[in-house]
Tab-separated table of C-alpha atoms and ligand atoms in Angstrom:
chain	number	residue	atom	x	y	z
Y	1	GLU	CA	-9.600	-33.013	-23.981
Y	2	LEU	CA	-12.535	-30.692	-23.166
Y	3	ALA	CA	-13.479	-33.964	-21.958
Y	4	ASN	CA	-11.322	-35.158	-19.784
Y	5	ARG	CA	-11.351	-31.111	-18.459
Y	6	MET	CA	-14.576	-31.021	-17.511
Y	7	ALA	CA	-14.673	-34.309	-16.102
Y	8	GLU	CA	-17.858	-35.303	-18.538
Y	9	ARG	CA	-17.670	-38.509	-21.508
Y	10	ALA	CA	-16.785	-37.580	-24.175
Y	11	ALA	CA	-19.212	-39.264	-26.160
Y	12	ASP	CA	-21.692	-37.136	-24.373
Y	13	VAL	CA	-19.967	-34.230	-24.555
Y	14	VAL	CA	-19.762	-35.165	-28.557
Y	15	LYS	CA	-23.763	-35.533	-28.083
Y	16	SER	CA	-23.764	-32.137	-27.222
Y	17	LEU	CA	-22.222	-31.115	-30.547
Y	18	MET	CA	-24.134	-32.900	-32.666
Y	19	LYS	CA	-27.636	-31.278	-30.804
Y	20	MET	CA	-26.217	-28.229	-32.598
Y	21	GLY	CA	-26.158	-29.332	-35.833
Y	22	MET	CA	-21.862	-29.756	-35.417
Y	23	MET	CA	-21.096	-33.728	-36.865
Y	24	VAL	CA	-18.181	-33.858	-35.339
Y	25	THR	CA	-15.712	-36.773	-33.888
Y	26	MET	CA	-13.675	-37.396	-30.741
Y	27	ASN	CA	-10.398	-35.783	-32.033
Y	28	GLU	CA	-12.047	-32.648	-33.922
Y	29	ALA	CA	-10.561	-29.667	-33.325
Y	30	ILE	CA	-13.663	-26.982	-32.363
Y	31	ASP	CA	-12.855	-23.294	-32.069
Y	32	VAL	CA	-13.494	-21.363	-28.617
Y	33	ASP	CA	-16.819	-19.881	-29.442
Y	34	THR	CA	-18.475	-23.613	-29.572
Y	35	ALA	CA	-16.841	-25.120	-26.325
Y	36	GLU	CA	-18.168	-22.477	-24.529
Y	37	LEU	CA	-21.416	-23.045	-25.688
Y	38	VAL	CA	-21.216	-26.922	-24.557
Y	39	ILE	CA	-19.110	-26.059	-21.174
Y	40	GLU	CA	-22.474	-24.461	-21.169
Y	41	GLU	CA	-24.145	-26.957	-21.322
Y	42	PHE	CA	-22.960	-29.054	-19.561
Y	43	GLY	CA	-23.166	-26.501	-15.899
Y	44	HIS	CA	-19.951	-25.521	-15.393
Y	45	ARG	CA	-17.820	-22.328	-15.463
Y	46	ILE	CA	-15.691	-20.982	-18.647
Y	47	VAL	CA	-11.964	-19.851	-17.207
Y	48	ARG	CA	-9.458	-18.516	-19.932
Y	49	VAL	CA	-6.229	-19.063	-18.478
Y	50	SER	CA	-4.890	-16.545	-21.103
Y	51	ASP	CA	-6.071	-15.591	-24.841
Y	52	SER	CA	-1.996	-17.834	-26.545
Y	53	ASP	CA	-4.837	-20.836	-24.167
Y	54	VAL	CA	-7.592	-20.005	-25.826
Y	55	GLU	CA	-6.617	-20.257	-29.525
Y	56	GLN	CA	-5.261	-23.378	-27.953
Y	57	VAL	CA	-8.610	-24.724	-26.898
Y	58	ILE	CA	-7.215	-24.932	-22.689
Y	59	PHE	CA	-9.757	-24.411	-20.886
Y	60	SER	CA	-9.529	-24.885	-17.168
Y	61	VAL	CA	-12.793	-26.549	-16.349
Y	62	ASP	CA	-13.848	-25.358	-12.410
Y	63	ASP	CA	-14.637	-28.579	-10.667
Y	64	ALA	CA	-17.546	-30.567	-9.039
Y	65	ALA	CA	-17.358	-29.550	-5.842
Y	66	GLU	CA	-18.288	-33.605	-4.856
Y	67	ASN	CA	-15.069	-33.307	-6.630
Y	68	LEU	CA	-13.133	-31.963	-4.324
Y	69	VAL	CA	-10.686	-32.471	-1.295
Y	70	SER	CA	-9.527	-29.788	1.130
Y	71	ARG	CA	-5.690	-29.185	0.363
Y	72	PRO	CA	-2.543	-28.187	2.627
Y	73	PRO	CA	-2.226	-23.847	2.768
Y	74	ILE	CA	0.517	-22.332	0.682
Y	75	VAL	CA	2.473	-19.791	3.103
Y	76	THR	CA	5.172	-17.132	1.987
Y	77	ILE	CA	7.509	-15.209	4.955
Y	78	MET	CA	7.088	-11.756	4.724
Y	79	GLY	CA	8.722	-8.961	6.371
Y	80	HIS	CA	10.425	-5.437	6.439
Y	81	VAL	CA	14.697	-7.352	5.838
Y	82	ASP	CA	15.969	-8.679	9.618
Y	83	HIS	CA	13.037	-9.506	10.602
Y	84	GLY	CA	14.624	-13.046	11.075
Y	85	LYS	CA	12.169	-14.364	7.832
Y	86	THR	CA	14.962	-16.477	6.775
Y	87	SER	CA	15.425	-17.740	10.622
Y	88	LEU	CA	11.313	-18.391	10.946
Y	89	LEU	CA	11.643	-20.364	8.225
Y	90	ASP	CA	14.835	-22.434	9.243
Y	91	ALA	CA	13.321	-22.526	12.280
Y	92	ILE	CA	10.430	-24.192	11.391
Y	93	ARG	CA	12.205	-26.749	8.963
Y	94	LYS	CA	14.159	-27.958	11.489
Y	95	GLY	CA	11.409	-27.895	13.511
Y	96	SER	CA	9.746	-30.413	11.687
Y	97	VAL	CA	12.904	-33.056	10.988
Y	98	ALA	CA	13.570	-33.584	14.984
Y	99	SER	CA	10.315	-34.371	15.541
Y	100	GLY	CA	11.153	-37.448	14.205
Y	101	GLU	CA	10.039	-36.665	10.463
Y	102	ALA	CA	11.856	-39.384	7.938
Y	103	GLY	CA	14.995	-38.475	6.011
Y	104	GLY	CA	16.065	-36.306	8.386
Y	105	ILE	CA	18.376	-34.046	5.714
Y	106	THR	CA	16.261	-31.819	4.162
Y	107	GLN	CA	16.736	-30.466	0.964
Y	108	HIS	CA	16.214	-27.191	-0.666
Y	109	ILE	CA	13.873	-26.912	-3.774
Y	110	GLY	CA	12.082	-23.544	-3.446
Y	111	ALA	CA	9.112	-25.268	-1.226
Y	112	TYR	CA	8.546	-27.742	1.863
Y	113	GLN	CA	6.009	-29.295	4.172
Y	114	VAL	CA	5.949	-29.712	8.142
Y	115	THR	CA	2.847	-31.429	9.807
Y	116	THR	CA	1.862	-29.807	12.561
Y	117	ASP	CA	1.512	-31.491	16.057
Y	118	LYS	CA	-2.014	-31.949	15.507
Y	119	GLY	CA	-1.401	-33.613	11.790
Y	120	ALA	CA	-2.311	-30.270	9.980
Y	121	LEU	CA	0.170	-30.366	6.288
Y	122	LEU	CA	1.376	-26.798	6.196
Y	123	THR	CA	3.729	-25.989	2.824
Y	124	PHE	CA	5.927	-23.056	3.208
Y	125	LEU	CA	7.597	-20.833	0.324
Y	126	ASP	CA	11.349	-20.591	1.283
Y	127	THR	CA	11.874	-17.671	-0.888
Y	128	PRO	CA	10.647	-15.116	1.661
Y	129	GLY	CA	10.411	-11.632	0.606
Y	130	HIS	CA	7.648	-9.635	-1.832
Y	131	ALA	CA	9.735	-9.028	-4.409
Y	132	ALA	CA	9.175	-13.049	-5.554
Y	133	PHE	CA	5.695	-12.499	-4.283
Y	134	THR	CA	4.976	-9.748	-6.253
Y	135	SER	CA	7.504	-10.885	-9.752
Y	136	MET	CA	5.124	-14.835	-9.127
Y	137	ARG	CA	1.826	-12.516	-9.760
Y	138	ALA	CA	2.989	-10.784	-12.242
Y	139	ARG	CA	2.821	-13.598	-14.007
Y	140	GLY	CA	-0.796	-14.991	-13.545
Y	141	ALA	CA	0.463	-17.704	-10.367
Y	142	ASN	CA	-1.167	-16.388	-7.685
Y	143	VAL	CA	0.202	-19.118	-5.262
Y	144	THR	CA	-0.268	-18.540	-1.987
Y	145	ASP	CA	-3.076	-18.995	0.556
Y	146	ILE	CA	-1.642	-17.374	3.785
Y	147	VAL	CA	1.560	-14.610	4.149
Y	148	VAL	CA	2.855	-14.994	7.306
Y	149	LEU	CA	4.265	-10.866	8.378
Y	150	VAL	CA	6.741	-10.892	10.386
Y	151	VAL	CA	7.864	-8.210	12.165
Y	152	ALA	CA	10.698	-7.583	14.606
Y	153	ALA	CA	9.593	-6.905	18.611
Y	154	ASP	CA	12.598	-5.119	18.669
Y	155	ASP	CA	12.247	-2.873	15.852
Y	156	ALA	CA	8.426	-2.765	15.133
Y	157	VAL	CA	6.704	-1.495	12.314
Y	158	MET	CA	9.155	-1.093	9.207
Y	159	PRO	CA	8.750	0.229	5.271
Y	160	GLN	CA	9.415	-3.335	3.896
Y	161	THR	CA	6.701	-3.969	6.981
Y	162	VAL	CA	4.489	-2.163	5.315
Y	163	GLU	CA	5.182	-2.252	1.540
Y	164	ALA	CA	4.463	-6.557	2.031
Y	165	ILE	CA	0.265	-5.394	3.912
Y	166	LYS	CA	0.061	-3.452	0.623
Y	167	HIS	CA	1.171	-5.983	-1.670
Y	168	ALA	CA	-0.657	-8.818	0.981
Y	169	LYS	CA	-3.767	-6.678	1.018
Y	170	ALA	CA	-3.071	-6.093	-3.216
Y	171	ALA	CA	-3.925	-9.629	-3.822
Y	172	GLY	CA	-6.803	-9.954	-1.557
Y	173	VAL	CA	-4.645	-12.627	0.587
Y	174	PRO	CA	-5.077	-12.772	4.498
Y	175	MET	CA	-2.473	-12.648	6.489
Y	176	ILE	CA	-0.645	-13.963	10.250
Y	177	VAL	CA	1.394	-11.687	12.679
Y	178	ALA	CA	4.619	-13.006	13.822
Y	179	ILE	CA	6.260	-11.045	16.308
Y	180	ASN	CA	9.428	-12.342	16.130
Y	181	LYS	CA	12.754	-11.869	18.475
Y	182	MET	CA	10.567	-12.162	21.456
Y	183	ASP	CA	14.090	-13.146	23.208
Y	184	LYS	CA	15.855	-10.327	23.055
Y	185	HIS	CA	15.878	-7.447	25.939
Y	186	GLY	CA	14.474	-4.913	25.030
Y	187	ALA	CA	10.884	-6.777	22.886
Y	188	ASN	CA	7.964	-4.881	22.374
Y	189	PRO	CA	5.059	-6.497	20.931
Y	190	THR	CA	3.110	-3.982	22.479
Y	191	LYS	CA	4.414	-1.258	19.712
Y	192	VAL	CA	3.719	-3.823	17.391
Y	193	ARG	CA	0.413	-3.954	17.640
Y	194	THR	CA	-0.316	0.180	17.755
Y	195	ASP	CA	2.372	0.328	14.682
Y	196	LEU	CA	-0.105	-2.220	12.769
Y	197	LEU	CA	-3.639	-0.082	13.348
Y	198	GLN	CA	-1.848	2.646	11.463
Y	199	HIS	CA	-1.871	0.637	8.240
Y	200	GLU	CA	-4.910	-0.636	9.502
Y	201	ILE	CA	-4.215	-3.765	10.937
Y	202	VAL	CA	-5.979	-4.874	13.458
Y	203	VAL	CA	-4.902	-7.677	15.603
Y	204	GLU	CA	-6.478	-10.290	17.831
Y	205	ALA	CA	-4.600	-8.619	20.823
Y	206	MET	CA	-6.076	-5.693	20.156
Y	207	SER	CA	-10.012	-7.142	19.340
Y	208	GLY	CA	-9.274	-7.387	16.027
Y	209	ASP	CA	-9.179	-10.410	13.366
Y	210	VAL	CA	-6.229	-10.517	12.814
Y	211	GLN	CA	-4.518	-13.185	14.787
Y	212	ASP	CA	-0.438	-12.785	16.023
Y	213	VAL	CA	1.382	-14.877	17.934
Y	214	GLU	CA	4.266	-13.950	19.376
Y	215	VAL	CA	7.389	-16.323	18.186
Y	216	SER	CA	11.502	-16.367	18.162
Y	217	ALA	CA	13.324	-18.019	15.488
Y	218	LYS	CA	15.824	-18.282	18.289
Y	219	THR	CA	15.228	-19.506	21.085
Y	220	GLY	CA	11.737	-21.711	19.140
Y	221	LEU	CA	9.542	-20.096	21.306
Y	222	GLY	CA	5.827	-19.300	19.746
Y	223	LEU	CA	6.478	-22.003	16.870
Y	224	ASP	CA	3.834	-24.060	17.326
Y	225	ASN	CA	1.274	-21.559	18.192
Y	226	LEU	CA	1.372	-19.854	14.849
Y	227	LEU	CA	1.708	-23.287	12.854
Y	228	GLU	CA	-1.784	-23.898	14.745
Y	229	ALA	CA	-2.994	-20.137	13.629
Y	230	ILE	CA	-2.370	-20.927	10.539
Y	231	ALA	CA	-3.809	-24.572	10.289
Y	232	LEU	CA	-6.901	-22.483	11.725
Y	233	GLN	CA	-6.826	-19.855	8.776
Y	234	ALA	CA	-6.058	-22.601	6.495
Y	235	GLU	CA	-9.593	-24.334	7.335
Y	236	ILE	CA	-11.015	-20.971	7.372
Y	237	LEU	CA	-10.633	-20.833	3.804
Y	238	GLU	CA	-11.798	-23.963	2.663
Y	239	LEU	CA	-8.829	-24.311	0.540
Y	240	LYS	CA	-10.109	-27.411	-2.033
Y	241	ALA	CA	-8.485	-29.188	-4.853
Y	242	ASN	CA	-9.246	-32.517	-7.050
Y	243	PRO	CA	-6.750	-34.414	-6.904
Y	244	ASN	CA	-8.256	-36.765	-10.137
Y	245	ARG	CA	-7.609	-34.868	-12.375
Y	246	ASN	CA	-4.240	-34.581	-15.118
Y	247	ALA	CA	-2.483	-31.592	-12.444
Y	248	ALA	CA	-2.318	-27.792	-13.259
Y	249	ALA	CA	0.796	-26.686	-11.408
Y	250	ALA	CA	3.246	-23.077	-10.988
Y	251	VAL	CA	7.084	-23.375	-11.108
Y	252	ILE	CA	8.392	-21.935	-8.103
Y	253	GLU	CA	11.967	-22.321	-9.081
Y	254	ALA	CA	13.537	-23.557	-12.676
Y	255	LYS	CA	16.966	-23.635	-13.528
Y	256	LEU	CA	20.189	-25.752	-15.862
Y	257	ASP	CA	21.268	-28.856	-13.740
Y	258	VAL	CA	24.473	-29.730	-15.381
Y	259	GLY	CA	23.786	-33.364	-13.985
Y	260	ARG	CA	20.098	-33.012	-14.607
Y	261	GLY	CA	19.302	-31.235	-16.753
Y	262	PRO	CA	16.618	-28.273	-16.983
Y	263	VAL	CA	15.203	-28.743	-13.426
Y	264	ALA	CA	11.989	-27.214	-12.191
Y	265	THR	CA	9.924	-27.334	-8.480
Y	266	VAL	CA	6.716	-26.968	-8.655
Y	267	LEU	CA	3.757	-26.262	-6.510
Y	268	VAL	CA	0.997	-28.853	-8.045
Y	269	GLN	CA	-2.345	-26.057	-7.716
Y	270	ASN	CA	-4.894	-29.329	-8.273
Y	271	GLY	CA	-4.703	-32.805	-9.882
Y	272	THR	CA	-2.151	-34.605	-9.101
Y	273	LEU	CA	1.239	-34.747	-11.142
Y	274	ARG	CA	2.827	-38.200	-12.558
Y	275	ARG	CA	5.662	-39.611	-13.383
Y	276	GLY	CA	5.035	-39.939	-17.401
Y	277	ASP	CA	3.132	-37.221	-17.418
Y	278	ILE	CA	2.991	-35.447	-21.237
Y	279	PHE	CA	2.785	-31.053	-19.970
Y	280	VAL	CA	2.915	-27.795	-21.610
Y	281	VAL	CA	5.374	-25.239	-18.951
Y	282	GLY	CA	5.626	-21.398	-20.553
Y	283	GLU	CA	6.391	-21.848	-23.834
Y	284	GLN	CA	8.941	-25.734	-23.030
Y	285	TRP	CA	7.322	-28.773	-22.883
Y	286	GLY	CA	8.353	-32.149	-21.775
Y	287	LYS	CA	6.709	-35.874	-20.061
Y	288	VAL	CA	7.992	-36.562	-16.024
Y	289	ARG	CA	11.268	-38.914	-15.439
Y	290	ALA	CA	11.243	-38.086	-12.015
Y	291	LEU	CA	10.102	-36.161	-8.917
Y	292	ILE	CA	12.136	-35.323	-6.045
Y	293	ASN	CA	9.725	-34.146	-2.907
Y	294	ASP	CA	11.429	-32.140	-0.376
Y	295	LYS	CA	13.068	-34.563	1.661
Y	296	GLY	CA	15.346	-35.363	-1.030
Y	297	ASP	CA	13.379	-38.534	-2.203
Y	298	ARG	CA	11.998	-39.316	-5.819
Y	299	VAL	CA	8.234	-40.042	-5.143
Y	300	ASP	CA	6.433	-41.749	-7.767
Y	301	GLU	CA	3.244	-39.045	-7.545
Y	302	ALA	CA	2.610	-35.620	-5.788
Y	303	GLY	CA	-1.058	-34.345	-4.730
Y	304	PRO	CA	-2.386	-30.939	-4.700
Y	305	SER	CA	-0.005	-28.061	-2.589
Y	306	SER	CA	3.160	-30.888	-2.549
Y	307	PRO	CA	6.220	-29.283	-3.666
Y	308	VAL	CA	8.067	-31.116	-6.395
Y	309	GLU	CA	11.185	-30.987	-8.684
Y	310	VAL	CA	10.627	-32.657	-12.134
Y	311	LEU	CA	12.881	-33.639	-14.403
Y	312	GLY	CA	12.731	-34.374	-17.481
Y	313	LEU	CA	11.335	-30.804	-19.361
Y	314	SER	CA	13.071	-29.524	-22.715
Y	315	GLY	CA	13.456	-26.306	-21.298
Y	316	THR	CA	14.084	-24.061	-18.296
Y	317	PRO	CA	10.611	-22.440	-17.887
Y	318	GLN	CA	10.203	-19.535	-15.882
Y	319	ALA	CA	8.931	-18.845	-12.510
Y	320	GLY	CA	4.520	-17.287	-12.332
Y	321	ASP	CA	5.129	-19.999	-15.530
Y	322	VAL	CA	2.069	-23.058	-15.264
Y	323	LEU	CA	2.661	-26.384	-15.758
Y	324	ASN	CA	-0.049	-27.365	-17.581
Y	325	VAL	CA	-0.325	-32.236	-18.293
Y	326	VAL	CA	-1.950	-32.703	-21.466
Y	327	GLU	CA	-2.983	-36.243	-23.936
Y	328	THR	CA	-0.732	-35.709	-25.354
Y	329	GLU	CA	3.284	-35.220	-26.898
Y	330	ALA	CA	2.581	-33.719	-30.275
Y	331	GLN	CA	-0.599	-31.293	-27.937
Y	332	ALA	CA	2.176	-30.106	-25.633
Y	333	ARG	CA	4.434	-29.405	-28.282
Y	334	GLU	CA	1.793	-27.028	-30.141
Y	335	ILE	CA	0.945	-25.318	-27.599
Y	336	ALA	CA	4.758	-24.121	-26.158
Y	337	ASP	CA	5.601	-23.995	-30.198
Y	338	TYR	CA	2.594	-20.911	-29.543
Y	339	ARG	CA	3.384	-19.734	-27.049
Y	340	GLU	CA	7.420	-18.625	-28.319
Y	341	LYS	CA	5.648	-17.512	-31.030
Y	342	ALA	CA	3.667	-15.334	-29.532
Y	343	ALA	CA	5.912	-14.434	-26.840
Y	344	LYS	CA	8.105	-12.860	-29.833
Y	345	ASP	CA	5.730	-11.702	-31.037
Y	346	LYS	CA	5.422	-10.188	-27.992
Y	347	ARG	CA	8.645	-9.318	-26.997
Y	348	ALA	CA	8.923	-7.226	-30.842
Y	349	ALA	CA	5.709	-5.239	-30.253
Y	350	VAL	CA	7.288	-1.935	-28.685
Y	351	GLY	CA	6.830	-1.078	-25.686
Y	352	ALA	CA	3.601	-3.177	-24.378
Y	353	ALA	CA	1.981	-0.941	-22.291
Y	354	THR	CA	-0.229	-1.126	-19.358
Y	355	THR	CA	-1.421	3.029	-20.372
Y	356	LEU	CA	-5.177	4.187	-19.518
Y	357	GLU	CA	-6.181	3.027	-22.978
Y	358	GLN	CA	-5.668	0.050	-22.923
Y	359	LEU	CA	-6.813	-0.591	-19.764
Y	360	MET	CA	-10.217	1.069	-21.179
Y	361	ALA	CA	-10.016	-1.479	-24.337
Y	362	LYS	CA	-9.171	-3.847	-21.799
Y	363	ALA	CA	-13.121	-3.290	-19.979
Y	364	LYS	CA	-14.615	-2.706	-23.515
Y	365	ALA	CA	-14.551	-6.193	-24.029
Y	366	ASP	CA	-14.334	-7.738	-20.405
Y	367	LYS	CA	-18.322	-6.670	-18.704
Y	368	ASN	CA	-17.006	-7.602	-15.354
Y	369	VAL	CA	-14.684	-4.744	-15.333
Y	370	SER	CA	-16.690	-1.952	-14.105
Y	371	GLU	CA	-13.169	-0.889	-11.581
Y	372	LEU	CA	-10.992	1.213	-13.349
Y	373	PRO	CA	-7.844	0.587	-10.298
Y	374	ILE	CA	-5.051	3.082	-9.625
Y	375	ILE	CA	-1.658	3.718	-7.819
Y	376	VAL	CA	-0.720	6.843	-6.254
Y	377	LYS	CA	2.228	8.284	-5.145
Y	378	ALA	CA	2.172	12.411	-4.291
Y	379	ASP	CA	4.722	14.825	-2.848
Y	380	VAL	CA	2.331	15.246	0.963
Y	381	GLN	CA	0.731	13.327	2.883
Y	382	GLY	CA	-1.957	16.440	2.167
Y	383	SER	CA	-2.111	16.081	-1.544
Y	384	ALA	CA	-2.651	12.725	-1.379
Y	385	GLU	CA	-5.463	12.437	0.434
Y	386	ALA	CA	-6.959	15.086	-1.138
Y	387	ILE	CA	-6.704	12.622	-4.284
Y	388	VAL	CA	-7.805	9.214	-3.402
Y	389	GLN	CA	-10.986	11.533	-2.048
Y	390	ALA	CA	-11.131	13.564	-5.072
Y	391	MET	CA	-10.944	9.776	-6.766
Y	392	GLU	CA	-13.390	7.834	-5.268
Y	393	LYS	CA	-16.448	10.850	-5.777
Y	394	ILE	CA	-15.354	10.055	-9.557
Y	395	GLY	CA	-18.068	7.417	-11.233
Y	396	ASN	CA	-21.370	5.794	-9.806
Y	397	ASP	CA	-23.350	2.638	-9.053
Y	398	GLU	CA	-21.641	0.864	-12.517
Y	399	VAL	CA	-18.036	2.618	-12.118
Y	400	ARG	CA	-15.467	3.081	-9.661
Y	401	VAL	CA	-12.478	4.194	-9.627
Y	402	ARG	CA	-10.358	2.163	-6.643
Y	403	VAL	CA	-6.892	3.521	-5.573
Y	404	LEU	CA	-5.298	-0.105	-5.167
Y	405	HIS	CA	-2.089	1.575	-3.065
Y	406	TYR	CA	-1.205	5.581	-1.835
Y	407	GLY	CA	1.741	6.892	-0.842
Y	408	VAL	CA	4.060	10.071	-0.562
Y	409	GLY	CA	7.637	10.394	-2.200
Y	410	ALA	CA	9.146	8.815	-4.936
Y	411	ILE	CA	7.381	6.315	-8.276
Y	412	THR	CA	10.304	3.243	-6.913
Y	413	ASP	CA	10.576	-0.063	-8.665
Y	414	SER	CA	7.801	-1.801	-4.856
Y	415	ASP	CA	5.529	0.586	-6.601
Y	416	VAL	CA	6.489	-0.947	-10.211
Y	417	GLY	CA	5.941	-4.077	-9.074
Y	418	LEU	CA	2.910	-3.663	-7.814
Y	419	ALA	CA	1.803	-1.945	-11.108
Y	420	GLU	CA	3.061	-4.791	-13.053
Y	421	ALA	CA	1.018	-7.113	-10.996
Y	422	SER	CA	-1.873	-6.000	-10.538
Y	423	ASN	CA	-2.046	-4.729	-14.096
Y	424	VAL	CA	-2.862	-0.596	-13.228
Y	425	PRO	CA	-0.794	2.232	-14.449
Y	426	ILE	CA	1.031	4.828	-11.095
Y	427	ILE	CA	0.040	8.335	-11.250
Y	428	GLY	CA	2.400	10.711	-10.128
Y	429	PHE	CA	1.643	13.699	-8.496
Y	430	ASN	CA	4.287	16.507	-7.422
Y	431	VAL	CA	6.474	13.136	-8.287
Y	432	ARG	CA	8.910	11.457	-10.484
Y	433	ALA	CA	10.078	7.773	-10.401
Y	434	ASN	CA	13.673	6.680	-9.637
Y	435	ALA	CA	16.159	5.602	-12.497
Y	436	SER	CA	15.684	1.963	-11.557
Y	437	ALA	CA	11.747	2.613	-11.347
Y	438	ARG	CA	11.346	4.129	-14.764
Y	439	GLN	CA	14.087	1.906	-15.598
Y	440	SER	CA	12.512	-1.266	-15.230
Y	441	ALA	CA	9.129	0.642	-15.332
Y	442	ASN	CA	10.065	0.969	-19.056
Y	443	GLN	CA	10.781	-2.774	-19.202
Y	444	LYS	CA	7.775	-3.786	-17.889
Y	445	GLY	CA	5.041	-2.253	-19.314
Y	446	VAL	CA	4.249	0.223	-16.800
Y	447	GLU	CA	2.187	3.568	-17.219
Y	448	ILE	CA	2.788	6.174	-15.228
Y	449	ARG	CA	1.464	9.406	-15.973
Y	450	TYR	CA	3.401	12.783	-14.337
Y	451	TYR	CA	0.793	15.483	-12.976
Y	452	SER	CA	1.014	18.961	-10.457
Y	453	ILE	CA	-2.528	20.202	-11.293
Y	454	ILE	CA	-5.239	18.248	-9.158
Y	455	TYR	CA	-7.851	18.985	-11.829
Y	456	ASP	CA	-5.913	17.852	-14.688
Y	457	LEU	CA	-5.990	14.687	-12.786
Y	458	VAL	CA	-9.342	14.531	-12.492
Y	459	ASP	CA	-10.392	15.464	-15.877
Y	460	ASP	CA	-8.042	12.797	-17.672
Y	461	ILE	CA	-9.440	9.042	-14.882
Y	462	LYS	CA	-12.964	10.984	-15.284
Y	463	ALA	CA	-12.718	10.734	-19.334
Y	464	ALA	CA	-11.425	7.132	-18.577
Y	465	ALA	CA	-13.739	5.868	-16.066
Y	466	SER	CA	-16.443	7.456	-18.815
Y	467	GLY	CA	-14.858	5.433	-21.122
Y	468	LEU	CA	-15.951	2.748	-18.817
Y	469	LEU	CA	-19.111	3.278	-19.043
Y	470	LYS	CA	-19.812	3.106	-22.484
Y	471	ALA	CA	-17.903	0.341	-22.683
Y	472	GLU	CA	-21.413	-0.998	-20.777
Y	473	VAL	CA	-23.557	0.270	-22.866
Q	501	GDP	P1	15.947	-11.405	7.274
Q	501	GDP	O1	16.458	-10.536	6.476
Q	501	GDP	O2	13.572	-11.198	7.930
Q	501	GDP	O3	15.191	-13.005	6.889
Q	501	GDP	O4	16.288	-12.628	8.359
Q	501	GDP	P2	17.206	-12.781	9.290
Q	501	GDP	O5	16.627	-14.799	9.385
Q	501	GDP	O6	18.536	-13.134	8.212
Q	501	GDP	O7	17.456	-12.103	10.204
Q	501	GDP	C1	18.208	-11.333	10.697
Q	501	GDP	C2	18.785	-11.381	12.336
Q	501	GDP	O8	18.658	-11.677	12.844
Q	501	GDP	C3	19.879	-12.672	11.926
Q	501	GDP	O9	21.415	-12.866	12.361
Q	501	GDP	C4	19.655	-13.775	13.493
Q	501	GDP	O10	20.071	-14.527	14.235
Q	501	GDP	C5	18.462	-12.838	14.081
Q	501	GDP	N1	17.135	-12.825	14.903
Q	501	GDP	C6	16.767	-13.947	13.733
Q	501	GDP	N2	15.015	-14.180	14.221
Q	501	GDP	C7	15.352	-13.959	15.426
Q	501	GDP	C8	15.059	-14.377	17.075
Q	501	GDP	O11	14.261	-14.829	17.274
Q	501	GDP	N3	16.000	-13.726	18.083
Q	501	GDP	C9	17.282	-12.965	18.025
Q	501	GDP	N4	17.474	-12.443	18.594
Q	501	GDP	N5	17.781	-13.048	16.797
Q	501	GDP	C10	16.817	-13.819	15.862
């Protein structure tokens, strides 16, 4: 398994183990530390998928550069309600069907692919908005490569536009601005561009480096330009994957279908998923009985960035779960059982929270963490800014406090979502969380700390940051 994941010969791995004095055979289980040594010996980089996976000695090994080929970008559309996200997704999909693609009738499976006039393939996630985006990210699945921020030209920047910007920034995903509803009387794209300046988005039309495209989902105006802008951004990102390895894929939708049993739509992130593959996905496992693409066709395989429906699961996984192809059914079952048990234990542990203390503990375990990220909400703009300034002064070259997001007003669901996704605590200064945010923070185990005196806050954060410093030495 380890050899397979490193794309090395099993015999070479056994040889390397023997050199370390371990007389093992090919099918012998080895412990995590030994596995790490071997991986380093072969010059690969180790990525621990998660703690439960470490127990099972599953590694996600970086693919050697020569095996990588470019893959299509995965695009999520975000923006304020009624600014035209759904219309834009529909228009893009229809445009591609009209231009003579096989099939004609498209199937809603949660994502679809289109080809630009110049032949670039693009994958769109069919669930617009940042709620899905953040909850996926909270589960560890960063599937989006590019965010298209839709802003209606007759309405300009609105609260959810701002939230979408924050979510995209927190995830480190580049944005393209689609100025929609250009067909409308009173469309004012200049206002959109100047509004965006206030949120540190300088579009190309204002000599910045964020691409902006004027479109109309209604008339189809500018859609080609938008697709080309996405293709260009994708080229800059140099997105790559290795199609010749066992697949890893992220679940974007899952349901229990009356006729077909559990069905999951996945986006292949690396490798190629094939019929007959044995896999584990979250707490479920299975054997691929059928793959169905976004045109409704049965296919034998799906390569990087392709969306497909997978049939043949033991149960329904959750959006954000990662599907990994493994070698044997026994292995798949074992990992799924382990995860089910671990998840039960976790649910049993009361208030598994992201507290400052836990963040410190995590920092101690992971030598690379030298940042203490926080989210700040305050009663007035002036105190929010004063807090941000005070926070940024804390720390030195080795440790610093990073304010991931700050704002004015009560702590909302959106703040809690961002905190959960980024695994950071929320600081409330002279503000409280609203009822629904409080409830969801409890459920998600997000810590909210309240302060009314700035010195208290600074002291606490200093203590936390110096904890980090000690962890470093
Ligand atoms: P969403 O909430 O962001 O998904 O927005 P929708 O796609 O549901 O669009 C909201 C409303 O705006 C609908 O009534 C659409 O018909 C309309 N709309 C969307 N795009 C355009 C456009 O480019 N031009 C015009 N005139 N109306 C649009």
